[in-house]
Short mmCIF file of C-alpha atoms in Angstrom, two decimals:
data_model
loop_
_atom_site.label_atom_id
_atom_site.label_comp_id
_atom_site.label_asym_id
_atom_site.label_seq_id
_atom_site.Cartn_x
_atom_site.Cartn_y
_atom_site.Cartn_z
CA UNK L 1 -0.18 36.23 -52.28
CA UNK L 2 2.85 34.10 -50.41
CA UNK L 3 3.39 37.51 -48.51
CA UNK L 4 -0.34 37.70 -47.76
CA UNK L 5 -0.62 34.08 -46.71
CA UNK L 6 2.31 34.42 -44.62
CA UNK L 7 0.90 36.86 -42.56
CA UNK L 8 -2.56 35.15 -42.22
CA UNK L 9 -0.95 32.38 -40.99
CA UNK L 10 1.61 34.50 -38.08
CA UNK L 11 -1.75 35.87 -37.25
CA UNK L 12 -3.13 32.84 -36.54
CA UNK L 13 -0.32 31.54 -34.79
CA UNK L 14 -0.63 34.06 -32.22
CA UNK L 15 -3.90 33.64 -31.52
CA UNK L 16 -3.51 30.11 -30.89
CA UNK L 17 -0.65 30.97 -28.45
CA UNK L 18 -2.94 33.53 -26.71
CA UNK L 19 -5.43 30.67 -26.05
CA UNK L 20 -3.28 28.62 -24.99
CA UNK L 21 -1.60 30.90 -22.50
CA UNK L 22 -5.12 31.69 -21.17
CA UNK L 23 -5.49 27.73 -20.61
CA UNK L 24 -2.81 27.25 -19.02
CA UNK L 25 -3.46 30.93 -16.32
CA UNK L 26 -6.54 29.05 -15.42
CA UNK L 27 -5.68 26.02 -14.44
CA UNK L 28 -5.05 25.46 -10.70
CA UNK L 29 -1.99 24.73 -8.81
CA UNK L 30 0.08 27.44 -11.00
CA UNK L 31 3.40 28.44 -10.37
CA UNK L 32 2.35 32.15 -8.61
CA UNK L 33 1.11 34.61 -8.79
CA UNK L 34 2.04 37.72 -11.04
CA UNK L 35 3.11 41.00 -8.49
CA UNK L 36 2.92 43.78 -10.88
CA UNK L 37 6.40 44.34 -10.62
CA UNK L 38 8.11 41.45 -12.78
CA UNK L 39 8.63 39.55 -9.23
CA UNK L 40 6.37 36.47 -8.76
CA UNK L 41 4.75 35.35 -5.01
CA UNK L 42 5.52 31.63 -4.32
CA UNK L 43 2.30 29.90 -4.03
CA UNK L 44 1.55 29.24 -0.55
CA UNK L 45 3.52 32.22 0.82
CA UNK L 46 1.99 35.22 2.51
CA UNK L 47 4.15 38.64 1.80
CA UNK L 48 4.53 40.60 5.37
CA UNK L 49 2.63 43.72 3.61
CA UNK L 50 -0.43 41.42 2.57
CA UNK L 51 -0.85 40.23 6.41
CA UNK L 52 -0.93 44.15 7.72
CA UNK L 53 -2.89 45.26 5.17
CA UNK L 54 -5.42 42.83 3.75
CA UNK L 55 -8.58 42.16 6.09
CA UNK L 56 -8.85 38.44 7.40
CA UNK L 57 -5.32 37.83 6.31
CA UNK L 58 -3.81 34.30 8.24
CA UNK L 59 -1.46 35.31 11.23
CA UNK L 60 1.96 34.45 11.10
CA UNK L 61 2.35 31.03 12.03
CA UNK L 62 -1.51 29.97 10.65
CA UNK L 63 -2.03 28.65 7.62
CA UNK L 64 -2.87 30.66 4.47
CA UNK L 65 -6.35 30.49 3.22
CA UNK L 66 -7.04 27.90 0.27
CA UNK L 67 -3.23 26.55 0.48
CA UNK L 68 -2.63 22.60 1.33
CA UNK L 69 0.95 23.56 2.05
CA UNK L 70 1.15 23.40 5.84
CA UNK L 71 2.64 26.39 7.61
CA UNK L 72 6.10 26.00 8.61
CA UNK L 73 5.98 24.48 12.51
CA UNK L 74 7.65 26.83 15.58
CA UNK L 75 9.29 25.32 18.54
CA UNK L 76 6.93 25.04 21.47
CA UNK L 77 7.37 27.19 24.12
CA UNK L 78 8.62 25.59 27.33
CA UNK L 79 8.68 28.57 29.68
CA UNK L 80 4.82 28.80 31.85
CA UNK L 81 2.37 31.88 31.33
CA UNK L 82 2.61 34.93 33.64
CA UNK L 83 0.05 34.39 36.63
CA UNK L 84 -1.44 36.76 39.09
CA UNK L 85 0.03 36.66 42.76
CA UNK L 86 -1.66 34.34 44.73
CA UNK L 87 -4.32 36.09 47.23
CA UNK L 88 -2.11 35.06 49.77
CA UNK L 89 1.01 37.25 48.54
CA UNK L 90 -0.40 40.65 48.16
CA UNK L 91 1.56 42.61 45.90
CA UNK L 92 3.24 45.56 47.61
CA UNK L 93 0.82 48.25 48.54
CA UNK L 94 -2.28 45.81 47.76
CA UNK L 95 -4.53 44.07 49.92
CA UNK L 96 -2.84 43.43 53.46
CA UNK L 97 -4.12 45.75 56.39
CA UNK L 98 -2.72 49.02 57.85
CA UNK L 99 0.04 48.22 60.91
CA UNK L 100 -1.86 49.11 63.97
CA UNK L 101 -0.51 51.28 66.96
CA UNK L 102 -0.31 47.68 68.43
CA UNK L 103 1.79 46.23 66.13
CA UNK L 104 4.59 48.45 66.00
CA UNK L 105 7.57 49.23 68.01
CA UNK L 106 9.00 53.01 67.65
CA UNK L 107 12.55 54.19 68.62
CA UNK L 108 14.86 57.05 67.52
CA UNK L 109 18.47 58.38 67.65
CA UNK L 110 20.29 61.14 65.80
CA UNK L 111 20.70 60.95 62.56
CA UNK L 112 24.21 60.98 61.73
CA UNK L 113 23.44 63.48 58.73
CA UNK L 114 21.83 66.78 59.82
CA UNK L 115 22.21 70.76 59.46
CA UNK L 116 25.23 72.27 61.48
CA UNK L 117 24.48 73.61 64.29
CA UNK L 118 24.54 72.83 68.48
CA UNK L 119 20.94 71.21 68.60
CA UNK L 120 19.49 67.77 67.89
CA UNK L 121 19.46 69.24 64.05
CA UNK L 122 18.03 66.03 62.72
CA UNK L 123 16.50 62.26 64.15
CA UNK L 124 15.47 58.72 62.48
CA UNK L 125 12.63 56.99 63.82
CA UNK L 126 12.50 53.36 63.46
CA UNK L 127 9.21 51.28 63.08
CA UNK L 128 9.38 47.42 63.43
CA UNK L 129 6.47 44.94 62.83
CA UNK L 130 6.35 43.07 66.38
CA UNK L 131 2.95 41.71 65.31
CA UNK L 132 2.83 38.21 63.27
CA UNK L 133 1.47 39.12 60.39
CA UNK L 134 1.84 41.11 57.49
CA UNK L 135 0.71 44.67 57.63
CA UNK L 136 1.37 47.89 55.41
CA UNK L 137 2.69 51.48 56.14
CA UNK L 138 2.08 54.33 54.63
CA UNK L 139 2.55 58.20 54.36
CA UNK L 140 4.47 61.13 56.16
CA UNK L 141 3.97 61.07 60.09
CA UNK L 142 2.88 64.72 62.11
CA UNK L 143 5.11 65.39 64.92
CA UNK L 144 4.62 67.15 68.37
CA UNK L 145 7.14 67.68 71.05
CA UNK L 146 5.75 66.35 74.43
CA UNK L 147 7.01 65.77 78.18
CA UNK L 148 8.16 61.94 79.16
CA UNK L 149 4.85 59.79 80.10
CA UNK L 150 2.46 62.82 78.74
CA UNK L 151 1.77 61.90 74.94
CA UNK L 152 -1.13 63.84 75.04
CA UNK L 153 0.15 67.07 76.58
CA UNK L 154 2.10 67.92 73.70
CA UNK L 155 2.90 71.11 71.31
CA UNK L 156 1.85 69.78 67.30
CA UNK L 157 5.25 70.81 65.38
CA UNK L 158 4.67 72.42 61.66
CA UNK L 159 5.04 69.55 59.35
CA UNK L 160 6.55 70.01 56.19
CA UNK L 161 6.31 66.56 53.73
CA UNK L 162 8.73 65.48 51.69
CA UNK L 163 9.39 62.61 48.67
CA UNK L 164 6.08 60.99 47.40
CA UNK L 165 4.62 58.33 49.75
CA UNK L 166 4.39 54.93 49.00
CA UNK L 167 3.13 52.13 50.50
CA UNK L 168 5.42 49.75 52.73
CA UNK L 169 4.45 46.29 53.00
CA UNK L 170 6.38 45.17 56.26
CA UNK L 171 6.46 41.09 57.22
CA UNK L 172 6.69 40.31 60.94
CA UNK L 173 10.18 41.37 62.33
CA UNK L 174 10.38 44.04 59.08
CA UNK L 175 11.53 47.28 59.54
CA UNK L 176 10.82 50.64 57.96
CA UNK L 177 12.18 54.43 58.70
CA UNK L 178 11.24 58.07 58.43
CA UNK L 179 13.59 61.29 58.91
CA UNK L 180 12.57 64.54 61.20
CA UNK L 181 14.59 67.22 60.68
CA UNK L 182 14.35 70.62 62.80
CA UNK L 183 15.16 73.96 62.87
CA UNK L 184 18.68 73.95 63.77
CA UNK L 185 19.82 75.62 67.20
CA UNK L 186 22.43 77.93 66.83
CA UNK L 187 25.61 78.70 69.52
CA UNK L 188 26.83 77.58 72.67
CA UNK L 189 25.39 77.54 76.03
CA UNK L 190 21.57 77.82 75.93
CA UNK L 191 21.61 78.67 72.03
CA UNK L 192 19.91 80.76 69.75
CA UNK L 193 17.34 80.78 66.73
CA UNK L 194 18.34 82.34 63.42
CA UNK L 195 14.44 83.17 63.49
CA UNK L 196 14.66 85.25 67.01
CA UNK L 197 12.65 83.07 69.02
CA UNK L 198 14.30 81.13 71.71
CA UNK L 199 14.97 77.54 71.45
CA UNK L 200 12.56 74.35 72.68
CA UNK L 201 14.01 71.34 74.21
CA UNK L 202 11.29 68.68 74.31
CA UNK L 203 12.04 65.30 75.86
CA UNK L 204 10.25 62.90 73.75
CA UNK L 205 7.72 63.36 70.75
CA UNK L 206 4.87 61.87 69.48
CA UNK L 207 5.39 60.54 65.64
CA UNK L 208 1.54 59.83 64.42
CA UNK L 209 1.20 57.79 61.19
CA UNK L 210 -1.43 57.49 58.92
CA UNK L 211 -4.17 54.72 60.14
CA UNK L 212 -1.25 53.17 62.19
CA UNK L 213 -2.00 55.23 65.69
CA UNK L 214 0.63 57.66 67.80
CA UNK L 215 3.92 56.69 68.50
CA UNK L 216 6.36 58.10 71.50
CA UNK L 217 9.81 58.27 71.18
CA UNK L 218 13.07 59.56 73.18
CA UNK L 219 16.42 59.91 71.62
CA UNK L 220 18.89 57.16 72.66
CA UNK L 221 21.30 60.09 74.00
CA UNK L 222 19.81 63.65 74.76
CA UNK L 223 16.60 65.23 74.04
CA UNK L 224 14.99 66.91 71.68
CA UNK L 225 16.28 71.04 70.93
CA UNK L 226 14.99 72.54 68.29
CA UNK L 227 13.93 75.98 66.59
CA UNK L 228 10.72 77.09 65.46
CA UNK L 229 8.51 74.15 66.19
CA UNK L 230 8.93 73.06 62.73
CA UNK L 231 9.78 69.67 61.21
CA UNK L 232 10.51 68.78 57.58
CA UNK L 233 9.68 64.48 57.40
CA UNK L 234 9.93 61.92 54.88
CA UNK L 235 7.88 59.49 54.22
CA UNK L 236 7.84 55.98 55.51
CA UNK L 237 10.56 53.89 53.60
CA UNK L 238 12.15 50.72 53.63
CA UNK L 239 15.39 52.81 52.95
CA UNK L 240 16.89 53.63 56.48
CA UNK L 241 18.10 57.13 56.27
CA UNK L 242 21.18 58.90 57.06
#
């Protein structure tokens, strides 16, 4: 009967500790809550994989849901938020116009890198803004050889484009470039073409750019001898070529 009794009242005892541990789980303001793991959540504190995964979960930086624990403060930021260019600095290839023929001044010279050979090989042409306001080249010029004074009695020269074309935004006084290079002429004398035909000597040519009219240039020294009547260009740059 002691035995008996002795277990009756063990049995009891741990039901009364069961309550009271029940109590105590639901009362509020607890110490955490239980992971499933043996670790324990402070109260108040959001675990990283809770935010990501968990609908409606607080932000980092808010405050969690149903906590009176204020979220820990971060510095202020000092440094301004990124703004759009004002509308009166167009970004580079945005809203200022085309240069005109007008606005533009056009020389050449030999470039001082070019295929071997006894003709002109290779030229720059220079474009400067001589206008007083901002304008914006673009794209690979056609070429045609032409006498002095007679732009428009001129052979058209096979173009061949390359580099991608971008646009050049060019302030008043700016500068900007693009390379011809020829058919090389071959020998002394009069010359020869690799090709068989005989060479061309042209005294100027006409450099036409996209939406920014035709252009005629002479070399500072000598005229133009070439093969072929074809031209391999760049495109306008801000990079002055070789």
């Amino acid at each position: 009967m002691r035995y008996v009794n002795g277990m009756r009242g063990s049995a009891v005892a741990v039901v009364v500790a069961s309550a009271a541990l029940a109590v105590a789980g639901c009362q509020p303001g607890g110490s955490g809550t239980d992971t499933g793991d043996g670790g324990v959540t402070p109260s108040g504190a959001v675990s990283s994989a809770a935010s990501s995964s968990t609908p409606g979960a607080p932000k980092p930086g808010g405050s969690a849901s149903g906590s009176s624990t204020p979220s820990a403060s971060r510095p202020a930021s000092s440094a301004p938020a990124a703004s759009a260019p004002p509308s009166s600095a167009p970004a580079p290839g945005g809203s200022a116009a085309a240069c005109s023929a007008g606005s533009l001044k056009a020389t050449a010279r030999q470039a001082a890198v070019r295929p071997a050979g006894t003709g002109t090989g290779a030229a720059v042409v220079e474009f400067t803004n001589v206008s007083g306001r901002t304008c914006v080249l673009k794209g690979h010029p056609t070429v045609a050889g032409a006498g002095n004074g007679s732009p428009e009695m001129n052979v058209p020269l096979t173009v061949k484009p390359t580099g991608a074309a971008a646009a050049v935004k060019m302030a008043p006084g700016g500068k900007a470039w693009v390379k011809l290079t020829f058919v090389q002429v071959q020998g002394e004398a009069d010359g020869y073409c690799v090709s068989g035909s005989a060479p061309v000597v042209y005294p100027t040519m006409v450099v036409r750019l996209p939406g920014s009219g035709t252009h005629q240039v002479a070399l500072d020294d000598g005229q133009f001898a070439e093969c072929d009547d074809t031209v391999t260009v760049t495109a306008v740059s801000v990079v002055r070529p070789s």
